[in-house]
Amino acid sequence: MIYSREVEQMCPIARGPKNGPAPIPQEGKWVQSKEVTDISGLTHGVGWCAPQQGACKLTLNVKDGIIEEALIETIGCSGMTHSAAMASELITGKTILEALNTDLVCDAINTAMRELFLQIVYGRTQTAFSEGGLPVGAGLEDLGKGLRSQVGTVYSTDAKGPRYLEVAEGYITELGLDKNDEIIGYKFVHFGTMMDLIKGGKEAGEALEAATDKYGRFDDAVRTVDPRQE
């Protein structure tokens, strides 16, 4: 350790009590985190790239400082999807400090990692008060049946109005309109279910029909439109 001349000439003065860091809530316990291995928790965060063309939702499950599980979901940028694929090979098995200082390929993913790091080290995780936290694999619950991200895609213009394209239920194939041309329901295809049926041996047309459902007052519609073609 190198000290300046001014410090060297100072006489020592004893400090008061050394209380250590304030305890933070972690998986149902209050922990005085002093080392990176003292950190545990599952949490989510969102990041964005510099031009704000796309965004990333990152879910991490940290046990004893190590990232044991990562869910990387991206939207708005085609290149970002490939960045997520590469980041998935880089992020798990690292401590949260290592991951913070790892190039996770995409600016949005790096930003999400920064936001999660802040949540985790300050004890703001989703599992802060959950005894034992959540098991590795809990991140998949965000995806639901069929293991697909929950995506909402809608488009609207003042001249022609809204077009629902995809919502949590699935890919929208028809919009149901009432006599005032207002949307009162829609028909959708749940892609996860359809692909599971096809992989199970069902013919594609039958799988499509089986995975198609309706929402709202679709049956009461005066007319229907294809939101991508009409």
PDB file of C-alpha atoms in Angstrom:
ATOM      1  CA  MET A   1       0.000   0.000   0.000  1.00  0.00           C
ATOM      2  CA  ILE A   2       1.352   3.422  -0.912  1.00  0.00           C
ATOM      3  CA  TYR A   3       0.445   6.394   1.283  1.00  0.00           C
ATOM      4  CA  SER A   4       0.932  10.045   0.541  1.00  0.00           C
ATOM      5  CA  ARG A   5       3.387  12.039   2.684  1.00  0.00           C
ATOM      6  CA  GLU A   6       0.449  13.815   4.344  1.00  0.00           C
ATOM      7  CA  VAL A   7      -1.140  10.546   5.429  1.00  0.00           C
ATOM      8  CA  GLU A   8       2.160   9.100   6.637  1.00  0.00           C
ATOM      9  CA  GLN A   9       2.583  12.051   8.973  1.00  0.00           C
ATOM     10  CA  MET A  10      -0.861  11.629  10.545  1.00  0.00           C
ATOM     11  CA  CYS A  11      -1.160  10.040  13.953  1.00  0.00           C
ATOM     12  CA  PRO A  12      -3.511   7.040  14.157  1.00  0.00           C
ATOM     13  CA  ILE A  13      -6.956   7.549  15.733  1.00  0.00           C
ATOM     14  CA  ALA A  14      -9.088   4.549  16.637  1.00  0.00           C
ATOM     15  CA  ARG A  15     -12.412   4.147  14.882  1.00  0.00           C
ATOM     16  CA  GLY A  16     -15.655   3.288  16.605  1.00  0.00           C
ATOM     17  CA  PRO A  17     -17.712   0.074  16.227  1.00  0.00           C
ATOM     18  CA  LYS A  18     -17.354  -1.841  12.971  1.00  0.00           C
ATOM     19  CA  ASN A  19     -20.941  -2.874  12.267  1.00  0.00           C
ATOM     20  CA  GLY A  20     -20.320  -4.133   8.756  1.00  0.00           C
ATOM     21  CA  PRO A  21     -22.743  -3.765   5.845  1.00  0.00           C
ATOM     22  CA  ALA A  22     -26.462  -3.411   6.407  1.00  0.00           C
ATOM     23  CA  PRO A  23     -28.183  -6.782   6.036  1.00  0.00           C
ATOM     24  CA  ILE A  24     -30.255  -7.319   2.909  1.00  0.00           C
ATOM     25  CA  PRO A  25     -33.152  -9.772   2.415  1.00  0.00           C
ATOM     26  CA  GLN A  26     -32.173 -12.847   0.433  1.00  0.00           C
ATOM     27  CA  GLU A  27     -34.345 -15.911  -0.030  1.00  0.00           C
ATOM     28  CA  GLY A  28     -36.051 -15.512   3.328  1.00  0.00           C
ATOM     29  CA  LYS A  29     -32.928 -14.546   5.303  1.00  0.00           C
ATOM     30  CA  TRP A  30     -31.221 -11.313   6.284  1.00  0.00           C
ATOM     31  CA  VAL A  31     -27.631 -11.448   5.049  1.00  0.00           C
ATOM     32  CA  GLN A  32     -24.663  -9.152   5.589  1.00  0.00           C
ATOM     33  CA  SER A  33     -23.198  -9.528   2.114  1.00  0.00           C
ATOM     34  CA  LYS A  34     -19.435  -9.088   2.158  1.00  0.00           C
ATOM     35  CA  GLU A  35     -18.395 -11.411  -0.679  1.00  0.00           C
ATOM     36  CA  VAL A  36     -19.961 -12.099  -4.049  1.00  0.00           C
ATOM     37  CA  THR A  37     -20.659 -15.649  -2.844  1.00  0.00           C
ATOM     38  CA  ASP A  38     -23.026 -14.205  -0.224  1.00  0.00           C
ATOM     39  CA  ILE A  39     -25.518 -13.238  -2.954  1.00  0.00           C
ATOM     40  CA  SER A  40     -28.547 -15.336  -3.934  1.00  0.00           C
ATOM     41  CA  GLY A  41     -31.902 -14.628  -5.556  1.00  0.00           C
ATOM     42  CA  LEU A  42     -34.064 -14.786  -8.666  1.00  0.00           C
ATOM     43  CA  THR A  43     -35.075 -11.595 -10.419  1.00  0.00           C
ATOM     44  CA  HIS A  44     -35.934  -9.962 -13.742  1.00  0.00           C
ATOM     45  CA  GLY A  45     -34.745  -6.824 -15.482  1.00  0.00           C
ATOM     46  CA  VAL A  46     -34.980  -5.003 -18.793  1.00  0.00           C
ATOM     47  CA  GLY A  47     -32.212  -3.512 -20.939  1.00  0.00           C
ATOM     48  CA  TRP A  48     -32.100  -1.530 -24.159  1.00  0.00           C
ATOM     49  CA  CYS A  49     -29.508  -0.793 -26.825  1.00  0.00           C
ATOM     50  CA  ALA A  50     -28.023   2.645 -27.506  1.00  0.00           C
ATOM     51  CA  PRO A  51     -30.289   3.454 -30.488  1.00  0.00           C
ATOM     52  CA  GLN A  52     -33.214   1.923 -28.531  1.00  0.00           C
ATOM     53  CA  GLN A  53     -34.095  -0.242 -31.499  1.00  0.00           C
ATOM     54  CA  GLY A  54     -34.647  -3.289 -29.352  1.00  0.00           C
ATOM     55  CA  ALA A  55     -34.956  -4.474 -25.761  1.00  0.00           C
ATOM     56  CA  CYS A  56     -34.023  -7.479 -23.652  1.00  0.00           C
ATOM     57  CA  LYS A  57     -35.791  -8.990 -20.660  1.00  0.00           C
ATOM     58  CA  LEU A  58     -33.284 -10.961 -18.616  1.00  0.00           C
ATOM     59  CA  THR A  59     -34.152 -13.388 -15.813  1.00  0.00           C
ATOM     60  CA  LEU A  60     -31.385 -14.671 -13.554  1.00  0.00           C
ATOM     61  CA  ASN A  61     -31.435 -17.275 -10.783  1.00  0.00           C
ATOM     62  CA  VAL A  62     -28.363 -16.756  -8.599  1.00  0.00           C
ATOM     63  CA  LYS A  63     -27.241 -19.253  -5.962  1.00  0.00           C
ATOM     64  CA  ASP A  64     -24.243 -18.434  -3.731  1.00  0.00           C
ATOM     65  CA  GLY A  65     -23.077 -15.786  -6.153  1.00  0.00           C
ATOM     66  CA  ILE A  66     -23.180 -18.053  -9.221  1.00  0.00           C
ATOM     67  CA  ILE A  67     -25.674 -17.576 -12.059  1.00  0.00           C
ATOM     68  CA  GLU A  68     -27.229 -21.026 -12.252  1.00  0.00           C
ATOM     69  CA  GLU A  69     -30.079 -20.136 -14.637  1.00  0.00           C
ATOM     70  CA  ALA A  70     -30.657 -17.441 -17.245  1.00  0.00           C
ATOM     71  CA  LEU A  71     -33.637 -16.675 -19.449  1.00  0.00           C
ATOM     72  CA  ILE A  72     -32.881 -14.167 -22.223  1.00  0.00           C
ATOM     73  CA  GLU A  73     -35.833 -12.749 -24.161  1.00  0.00           C
ATOM     74  CA  THR A  74     -35.375 -10.096 -26.865  1.00  0.00           C
ATOM     75  CA  ILE A  75     -37.651  -8.053 -29.080  1.00  0.00           C
ATOM     76  CA  GLY A  76     -37.384  -5.486 -31.859  1.00  0.00           C
ATOM     77  CA  CYS A  77     -34.061  -6.425 -33.447  1.00  0.00           C
ATOM     78  CA  SER A  78     -33.217  -9.469 -35.572  1.00  0.00           C
ATOM     79  CA  GLY A  79     -29.525  -9.408 -34.650  1.00  0.00           C
ATOM     80  CA  MET A  80     -30.406  -9.309 -30.985  1.00  0.00           C
ATOM     81  CA  THR A  81     -31.920 -12.800 -31.175  1.00  0.00           C
ATOM     82  CA  HIS A  82     -28.570 -14.217 -32.280  1.00  0.00           C
ATOM     83  CA  SER A  83     -26.812 -12.183 -29.607  1.00  0.00           C
ATOM     84  CA  ALA A  84     -29.079 -13.811 -27.032  1.00  0.00           C
ATOM     85  CA  ALA A  85     -28.072 -17.239 -28.317  1.00  0.00           C
ATOM     86  CA  MET A  86     -24.398 -16.406 -27.815  1.00  0.00           C
ATOM     87  CA  ALA A  87     -24.990 -14.732 -24.443  1.00  0.00           C
ATOM     88  CA  SER A  88     -26.729 -17.872 -23.173  1.00  0.00           C
ATOM     89  CA  GLU A  89     -23.413 -19.705 -23.534  1.00  0.00           C
ATOM     90  CA  LEU A  90     -21.507 -16.979 -21.707  1.00  0.00           C
ATOM     91  CA  ILE A  91     -23.595 -16.022 -18.731  1.00  0.00           C
ATOM     92  CA  THR A  92     -24.345 -19.154 -16.695  1.00  0.00           C
ATOM     93  CA  GLY A  93     -21.664 -20.533 -14.392  1.00  0.00           C
ATOM     94  CA  LYS A  94     -20.239 -17.069 -13.775  1.00  0.00           C
ATOM     95  CA  THR A  95     -20.507 -14.982 -10.642  1.00  0.00           C
ATOM     96  CA  ILE A  96     -22.711 -11.924 -10.983  1.00  0.00           C
ATOM     97  CA  LEU A  97     -19.559  -9.782 -10.870  1.00  0.00           C
ATOM     98  CA  GLU A  98     -17.963 -11.758 -13.710  1.00  0.00           C
ATOM     99  CA  ALA A  99     -21.156 -11.543 -15.761  1.00  0.00           C
ATOM    100  CA  LEU A 100     -21.362  -7.799 -15.184  1.00  0.00           C
ATOM    101  CA  ASN A 101     -17.910  -7.453 -16.719  1.00  0.00           C
ATOM    102  CA  THR A 102     -18.487  -9.953 -19.545  1.00  0.00           C
ATOM    103  CA  ASP A 103     -19.334  -8.750 -23.046  1.00  0.00           C
ATOM    104  CA  LEU A 104     -22.750 -10.337 -23.455  1.00  0.00           C
ATOM    105  CA  VAL A 105     -22.647  -9.546 -27.195  1.00  0.00           C
ATOM    106  CA  CYS A 106     -25.617  -7.161 -27.308  1.00  0.00           C
ATOM    107  CA  ASP A 107     -25.856  -3.711 -25.739  1.00  0.00           C
ATOM    108  CA  ALA A 108     -29.401  -4.419 -24.552  1.00  0.00           C
ATOM    109  CA  ILE A 109     -28.358  -7.655 -22.823  1.00  0.00           C
ATOM    110  CA  ASN A 110     -25.407  -5.905 -21.187  1.00  0.00           C
ATOM    111  CA  THR A 111     -27.721  -3.159 -19.945  1.00  0.00           C
ATOM    112  CA  ALA A 112     -30.177  -5.717 -18.586  1.00  0.00           C
ATOM    113  CA  MET A 113     -27.302  -7.416 -16.741  1.00  0.00           C
ATOM    114  CA  ARG A 114     -26.360  -4.077 -15.187  1.00  0.00           C
ATOM    115  CA  GLU A 115     -29.930  -3.468 -14.030  1.00  0.00           C
ATOM    116  CA  LEU A 116     -30.197  -6.960 -12.538  1.00  0.00           C
ATOM    117  CA  PHE A 117     -26.838  -6.599 -10.788  1.00  0.00           C
ATOM    118  CA  LEU A 118     -28.146  -3.510  -9.009  1.00  0.00           C
ATOM    119  CA  GLN A 119     -31.330  -5.286  -7.943  1.00  0.00           C
ATOM    120  CA  ILE A 120     -29.499  -8.358  -6.718  1.00  0.00           C
ATOM    121  CA  VAL A 121     -26.749  -6.696  -4.671  1.00  0.00           C
ATOM    122  CA  TYR A 122     -29.240  -4.346  -2.993  1.00  0.00           C
ATOM    123  CA  GLY A 123     -31.560  -7.196  -1.997  1.00  0.00           C
ATOM    124  CA  ARG A 124     -34.372  -6.202  -4.358  1.00  0.00           C
ATOM    125  CA  THR A 125     -34.873  -9.638  -5.910  1.00  0.00           C
ATOM    126  CA  GLN A 126     -38.246 -11.211  -6.566  1.00  0.00           C
ATOM    127  CA  THR A 127     -37.375 -13.943  -4.052  1.00  0.00           C
ATOM    128  CA  ALA A 128     -36.047 -11.662  -1.313  1.00  0.00           C
ATOM    129  CA  PHE A 129     -38.594 -12.950   1.187  1.00  0.00           C
ATOM    130  CA  SER A 130     -39.114 -16.469  -0.215  1.00  0.00           C
ATOM    131  CA  GLU A 131     -37.528 -19.038   2.068  1.00  0.00           C
ATOM    132  CA  GLY A 132     -34.971 -21.017   0.097  1.00  0.00           C
ATOM    133  CA  GLY A 133     -35.675 -19.015  -3.046  1.00  0.00           C
ATOM    134  CA  LEU A 134     -36.785 -20.770  -6.215  1.00  0.00           C
ATOM    135  CA  PRO A 135     -35.273 -23.919  -7.759  1.00  0.00           C
ATOM    136  CA  VAL A 136     -33.180 -23.800 -10.897  1.00  0.00           C
ATOM    137  CA  GLY A 137     -35.724 -24.145 -13.684  1.00  0.00           C
ATOM    138  CA  ALA A 138     -38.180 -21.633 -12.241  1.00  0.00           C
ATOM    139  CA  GLY A 139     -37.276 -19.164 -14.992  1.00  0.00           C
ATOM    140  CA  LEU A 140     -39.081 -21.339 -17.528  1.00  0.00           C
ATOM    141  CA  GLU A 141     -42.382 -20.588 -15.775  1.00  0.00           C
ATOM    142  CA  ASP A 142     -42.306 -17.139 -17.376  1.00  0.00           C
ATOM    143  CA  LEU A 143     -42.757 -18.782 -20.761  1.00  0.00           C
ATOM    144  CA  GLY A 144     -45.878 -20.778 -20.011  1.00  0.00           C
ATOM    145  CA  LYS A 145     -47.165 -23.734 -21.996  1.00  0.00           C
ATOM    146  CA  GLY A 146     -45.205 -24.367 -25.173  1.00  0.00           C
ATOM    147  CA  LEU A 147     -42.165 -22.491 -23.797  1.00  0.00           C
ATOM    148  CA  ARG A 148     -42.668 -19.319 -25.859  1.00  0.00           C
ATOM    149  CA  SER A 149     -42.128 -15.740 -24.734  1.00  0.00           C
ATOM    150  CA  GLN A 150     -45.203 -13.709 -23.885  1.00  0.00           C
ATOM    151  CA  VAL A 151     -45.316 -11.317 -26.840  1.00  0.00           C
ATOM    152  CA  GLY A 152     -47.705  -8.492 -27.589  1.00  0.00           C
ATOM    153  CA  THR A 153     -47.608  -7.062 -31.117  1.00  0.00           C
ATOM    154  CA  VAL A 154     -50.189  -4.508 -32.201  1.00  0.00           C
ATOM    155  CA  TYR A 155     -50.146  -1.895 -34.938  1.00  0.00           C
ATOM    156  CA  SER A 156     -52.322   1.184 -35.365  1.00  0.00           C
ATOM    157  CA  THR A 157     -52.787   4.216 -37.580  1.00  0.00           C
ATOM    158  CA  ASP A 158     -55.089   7.163 -37.117  1.00  0.00           C
ATOM    159  CA  ALA A 159     -56.422   6.638 -40.625  1.00  0.00           C
ATOM    160  CA  LYS A 160     -57.182   2.910 -40.415  1.00  0.00           C
ATOM    161  CA  GLY A 161     -57.288   2.076 -36.712  1.00  0.00           C
ATOM    162  CA  PRO A 162     -55.758  -0.795 -34.707  1.00  0.00           C
ATOM    163  CA  ARG A 163     -54.533  -4.194 -35.848  1.00  0.00           C
ATOM    164  CA  TYR A 164     -53.994  -6.825 -33.136  1.00  0.00           C
ATOM    165  CA  LEU A 165     -51.290  -9.155 -34.468  1.00  0.00           C
ATOM    166  CA  GLU A 166     -50.171 -11.244 -31.495  1.00  0.00           C
ATOM    167  CA  VAL A 167     -51.043 -11.310 -27.805  1.00  0.00           C
ATOM    168  CA  ALA A 168     -50.438 -13.656 -24.884  1.00  0.00           C
ATOM    169  CA  GLU A 169     -53.001 -16.147 -26.206  1.00  0.00           C
ATOM    170  CA  GLY A 170     -51.214 -16.455 -29.533  1.00  0.00           C
ATOM    171  CA  TYR A 171     -50.934 -15.396 -33.174  1.00  0.00           C
ATOM    172  CA  ILE A 172     -54.111 -13.613 -34.219  1.00  0.00           C
ATOM    173  CA  THR A 173     -55.649 -14.750 -37.488  1.00  0.00           C
ATOM    174  CA  GLU A 174     -58.976 -12.864 -37.452  1.00  0.00           C
ATOM    175  CA  LEU A 175     -60.410  -9.826 -35.708  1.00  0.00           C
ATOM    176  CA  GLY A 176     -64.124  -9.786 -34.913  1.00  0.00           C
ATOM    177  CA  LEU A 177     -65.867  -6.437 -35.473  1.00  0.00           C
ATOM    178  CA  ASP A 178     -69.260  -5.230 -34.347  1.00  0.00           C
ATOM    179  CA  LYS A 179     -71.691  -3.026 -36.329  1.00  0.00           C
ATOM    180  CA  ASN A 180     -69.575   0.031 -35.438  1.00  0.00           C
ATOM    181  CA  ASP A 181     -66.430  -1.680 -36.759  1.00  0.00           C
ATOM    182  CA  GLU A 182     -65.018  -1.876 -33.233  1.00  0.00           C
ATOM    183  CA  ILE A 183     -62.991  -4.941 -32.204  1.00  0.00           C
ATOM    184  CA  ILE A 184     -64.983  -7.196 -29.879  1.00  0.00           C
ATOM    185  CA  GLY A 185     -62.910 -10.377 -30.071  1.00  0.00           C
ATOM    186  CA  TYR A 186     -60.398 -12.349 -32.085  1.00  0.00           C
ATOM    187  CA  LYS A 187     -59.434 -15.793 -33.294  1.00  0.00           C
ATOM    188  CA  PHE A 188     -55.910 -16.936 -32.539  1.00  0.00           C
ATOM    189  CA  VAL A 189     -53.471 -19.828 -32.938  1.00  0.00           C
ATOM    190  CA  HIS A 190     -51.377 -20.931 -29.968  1.00  0.00           C
ATOM    191  CA  PHE A 191     -48.096 -21.759 -31.704  1.00  0.00           C
ATOM    192  CA  GLY A 192     -46.632 -23.695 -28.793  1.00  0.00           C
ATOM    193  CA  THR A 193     -49.601 -26.044 -28.702  1.00  0.00           C
ATOM    194  CA  MET A 194     -49.620 -26.409 -32.499  1.00  0.00           C
ATOM    195  CA  MET A 195     -45.940 -27.322 -32.658  1.00  0.00           C
ATOM    196  CA  ASP A 196     -46.307 -29.820 -29.811  1.00  0.00           C
ATOM    197  CA  LEU A 197     -49.134 -31.500 -31.723  1.00  0.00           C
ATOM    198  CA  ILE A 198     -47.139 -31.613 -34.963  1.00  0.00           C
ATOM    199  CA  LYS A 199     -44.114 -33.051 -33.161  1.00  0.00           C
ATOM    200  CA  GLY A 200     -46.453 -35.632 -31.665  1.00  0.00           C
ATOM    201  CA  GLY A 201     -47.387 -36.817 -35.162  1.00  0.00           C
ATOM    202  CA  LYS A 202     -50.554 -34.863 -35.936  1.00  0.00           C
ATOM    203  CA  GLU A 203     -50.996 -33.594 -39.499  1.00  0.00           C
ATOM    204  CA  ALA A 204     -50.282 -29.860 -39.788  1.00  0.00           C
ATOM    205  CA  GLY A 205     -53.833 -28.883 -40.793  1.00  0.00           C
ATOM    206  CA  GLU A 206     -55.354 -30.824 -37.920  1.00  0.00           C
ATOM    207  CA  ALA A 207     -52.811 -29.371 -35.505  1.00  0.00           C
ATOM    208  CA  LEU A 208     -53.639 -25.856 -36.670  1.00  0.00           C
ATOM    209  CA  GLU A 209     -57.347 -26.425 -36.119  1.00  0.00           C
ATOM    210  CA  ALA A 210     -56.784 -27.985 -32.697  1.00  0.00           C
ATOM    211  CA  ALA A 211     -54.571 -25.075 -31.589  1.00  0.00           C
ATOM    212  CA  THR A 212     -57.049 -22.417 -32.783  1.00  0.00           C
ATOM    213  CA  ASP A 213     -59.327 -20.731 -30.286  1.00  0.00           C
ATOM    214  CA  LYS A 214     -61.395 -17.557 -29.828  1.00  0.00           C
ATOM    215  CA  TYR A 215     -61.324 -14.722 -27.316  1.00  0.00           C
ATOM    216  CA  GLY A 216     -63.958 -12.175 -26.320  1.00  0.00           C
ATOM    217  CA  ARG A 217     -67.266 -11.916 -28.215  1.00  0.00           C
ATOM    218  CA  PHE A 218     -65.824 -13.198 -31.483  1.00  0.00           C
ATOM    219  CA  ASP A 219     -68.959 -15.257 -32.195  1.00  0.00           C
ATOM    220  CA  ASP A 220     -71.075 -12.103 -32.035  1.00  0.00           C
ATOM    221  CA  ALA A 221     -69.018 -10.306 -34.676  1.00  0.00           C
ATOM    222  CA  VAL A 222     -70.881  -8.751 -37.612  1.00  0.00           C
ATOM    223  CA  ARG A 223     -67.818  -9.340 -39.771  1.00  0.00           C
ATOM    224  CA  THR A 224     -64.253 -10.501 -39.418  1.00  0.00           C
ATOM    225  CA  VAL A 225     -60.999  -9.230 -40.957  1.00  0.00           C
ATOM    226  CA  ASP A 226     -57.493 -10.599 -41.337  1.00  0.00           C
ATOM    227  CA  PRO A 227     -55.335  -8.031 -39.481  1.00  0.00           C
ATOM    228  CA  ARG A 228     -52.384  -8.677 -41.808  1.00  0.00           C
ATOM    229  CA  GLN A 229     -54.233  -8.490 -45.113  1.00  0.00           C
ATOM    230  CA  GLU A 230     -57.280  -6.245 -44.701  1.00  0.00           C
TER     231      GLU A 230
END
